[in-house]
Amino acid sequence: MPFTEICIYQVKPQKVEEFETLMREVKEFLERQEGVLLFRFMKRGHHIDMKQIKEGLPPLQITRIVKSVKYVLYWEFDTKENYGVAQKNLYNSYWKTIERCLIVPHDKYLAERLF
């Protein structure tokens, strides 16, 4: 059963460039981890409200930073065991540098994929 992590990062506005540069390097490192099936990284750039939903309109682009810039990392592994080893490798290499860019510790959502 594939194992998935969704990680939410809230980055300090003054650290955005540093964080994005770091995450390009981290991406290459993470994609080399044993058992990685899929890796995606995105920056929140749009929002949607009920008007857009009800009228079938496209989402609105975010035009200002209020408190932080949000990023989402999604990766999937063939097993929980390979995920655990990859987390250890990430912790021992990039974890502290990533954390210095954040306003709060990142959130992790972990699960086995249903379908």
GROMACS .gro file of C-alpha atoms in nm:
model
  115
    1MET     CA    1   0.000   0.000   0.000
    2PRO     CA    2   0.161   0.334  -0.102
    3PHE     CA    3   0.235   0.574   0.183
    4THR     CA    4   0.182   0.949   0.142
    5GLU     CA    5   0.290   1.269   0.315
    6ILE     CA    6   0.148   1.615   0.259
    7CYS     CA    7   0.357   1.882   0.426
    8ILE     CA    8   0.248   2.245   0.467
    9TYR     CA    9   0.517   2.513   0.504
   10GLN     CA   10   0.442   2.871   0.615
   11VAL     CA   11   0.745   3.070   0.502
   12LYS     CA   12   0.853   3.410   0.633
   13PRO     CA   13   0.802   3.665   0.353
   14GLN     CA   14   1.166   3.777   0.371
   15LYS     CA   15   1.283   3.412   0.337
   16VAL     CA   16   1.086   3.318   0.021
   17GLU     CA   17   1.379   3.337  -0.221
   18GLU     CA   18   1.607   3.146   0.016
   19PHE     CA   19   1.340   2.881   0.077
   20GLU     CA   20   1.266   2.828  -0.294
   21THR     CA   21   1.637   2.799  -0.375
   22LEU     CA   22   1.683   2.550  -0.090
   23MET     CA   23   1.379   2.345  -0.193
   24ARG     CA   24   1.511   2.305  -0.550
   25GLU     CA   25   1.815   2.137  -0.395
   26VAL     CA   26   1.599   1.939  -0.152
   27LYS     CA   27   1.379   1.819  -0.441
   28GLU     CA   28   1.676   1.656  -0.613
   29PHE     CA   29   1.780   1.497  -0.283
   30LEU     CA   30   1.429   1.371  -0.203
   31GLU     CA   31   1.366   1.227  -0.549
   32ARG     CA   32   1.676   1.008  -0.506
   33GLN     CA   33   1.537   0.844  -0.190
   34GLU     CA   34   1.459   0.474  -0.221
   35GLY     CA   35   1.094   0.396  -0.283
   36VAL     CA   36   0.979   0.743  -0.397
   37LEU     CA   37   0.687   0.702  -0.635
   38LEU     CA   38   0.581   1.065  -0.677
   39PHE     CA   39   0.706   1.405  -0.566
   40ARG     CA   40   0.525   1.739  -0.607
   41PHE     CA   41   0.599   2.083  -0.465
   42MET     CA   42   0.378   2.387  -0.506
   43LYS     CA   43   0.340   2.745  -0.390
   44ARG     CA   44  -0.005   2.872  -0.300
   45GLY     CA   45  -0.086   3.142  -0.551
   46HIS     CA   46  -0.466   3.142  -0.578
   47HIS     CA   47  -0.778   3.130  -0.363
   48ILE     CA   48  -1.142   3.063  -0.439
   49ASP     CA   49  -1.456   3.191  -0.272
   50MET     CA   50  -1.819   3.088  -0.295
   51LYS     CA   51  -1.891   3.328  -0.581
   52GLN     CA   52  -1.625   3.164  -0.798
   53ILE     CA   53  -1.752   2.819  -0.700
   54LYS     CA   54  -2.122   2.891  -0.756
   55GLU     CA   55  -2.063   3.067  -1.088
   56GLY     CA   56  -1.797   2.829  -1.215
   57LEU     CA   57  -1.538   3.107  -1.231
   58PRO     CA   58  -1.162   3.051  -1.212
   59PRO     CA   59  -0.986   3.104  -0.879
   60LEU     CA   60  -0.847   3.446  -0.793
   61GLN     CA   61  -0.475   3.515  -0.783
   62ILE     CA   62  -0.334   3.609  -0.442
   63THR     CA   63  -0.201   3.965  -0.469
   64ARG     CA   64  -0.056   4.031  -0.123
   65ILE     CA   65   0.118   3.847   0.159
   66VAL     CA   66  -0.060   3.876   0.492
   67LYS     CA   67   0.154   3.670   0.732
   68SER     CA   68   0.337   3.402   0.535
   69VAL     CA   69   0.377   3.241   0.195
   70LYS     CA   70   0.241   2.886   0.193
   71TYR     CA   71   0.392   2.588   0.017
   72VAL     CA   72   0.278   2.228  -0.010
   73LEU     CA   73   0.504   1.928  -0.053
   74TYR     CA   74   0.340   1.602  -0.161
   75TRP     CA   75   0.536   1.282  -0.188
   76GLU     CA   76   0.442   0.918  -0.206
   77PHE     CA   77   0.643   0.606  -0.123
   78ASP     CA   78   0.607   0.239  -0.197
   79THR     CA   79   0.626   0.153   0.177
   80LYS     CA   80   0.613   0.319   0.521
   81GLU     CA   81   0.959   0.183   0.588
   82ASN     CA   82   1.114   0.365   0.290
   83TYR     CA   83   0.927   0.678   0.395
   84GLY     CA   84   1.079   0.650   0.744
   85VAL     CA   85   1.434   0.618   0.607
   86ALA     CA   86   1.378   0.918   0.377
   87GLN     CA   87   1.254   1.127   0.672
   88LYS     CA   88   1.567   1.040   0.868
   89ASN     CA   89   1.784   1.137   0.570
   90LEU     CA   90   1.597   1.467   0.534
   91TYR     CA   91   1.624   1.536   0.906
   92ASN     CA   92   1.999   1.474   0.904
   93SER     CA   93   2.062   1.700   0.606
   94TYR     CA   94   1.817   1.985   0.537
   95TRP     CA   95   1.564   1.993   0.820
   96LYS     CA   96   1.717   2.272   1.032
   97THR     CA   97   1.782   2.495   0.732
   98ILE     CA   98   1.420   2.453   0.618
   99GLU     CA   99   1.287   2.527   0.967
  100ARG     CA  100   1.478   2.857   0.985
  101CYS     CA  101   1.270   2.985   0.692
  102LEU     CA  102   0.936   2.914   0.860
  103ILE     CA  103   0.715   3.121   1.090
  104VAL     CA  104   0.589   2.803   1.264
  105PRO     CA  105   0.694   2.437   1.245
  106HIS     CA  106   0.554   2.268   0.935
  107ASP     CA  107   0.243   2.051   0.943
  108LYS     CA  108   0.257   1.689   0.825
  109TYR     CA  109  -0.038   1.482   0.712
  110LEU     CA  110   0.044   1.114   0.676
  111ALA     CA  111  -0.168   0.833   0.534
  112GLU     CA  112  -0.181   0.522   0.327
  113ARG     CA  113  -0.331   0.600  -0.012
  114LEU     CA  114  -0.686   0.470  -0.050
  115PHE     CA  115  -0.714   0.483  -0.431
   0.00000   0.00000   0.00000
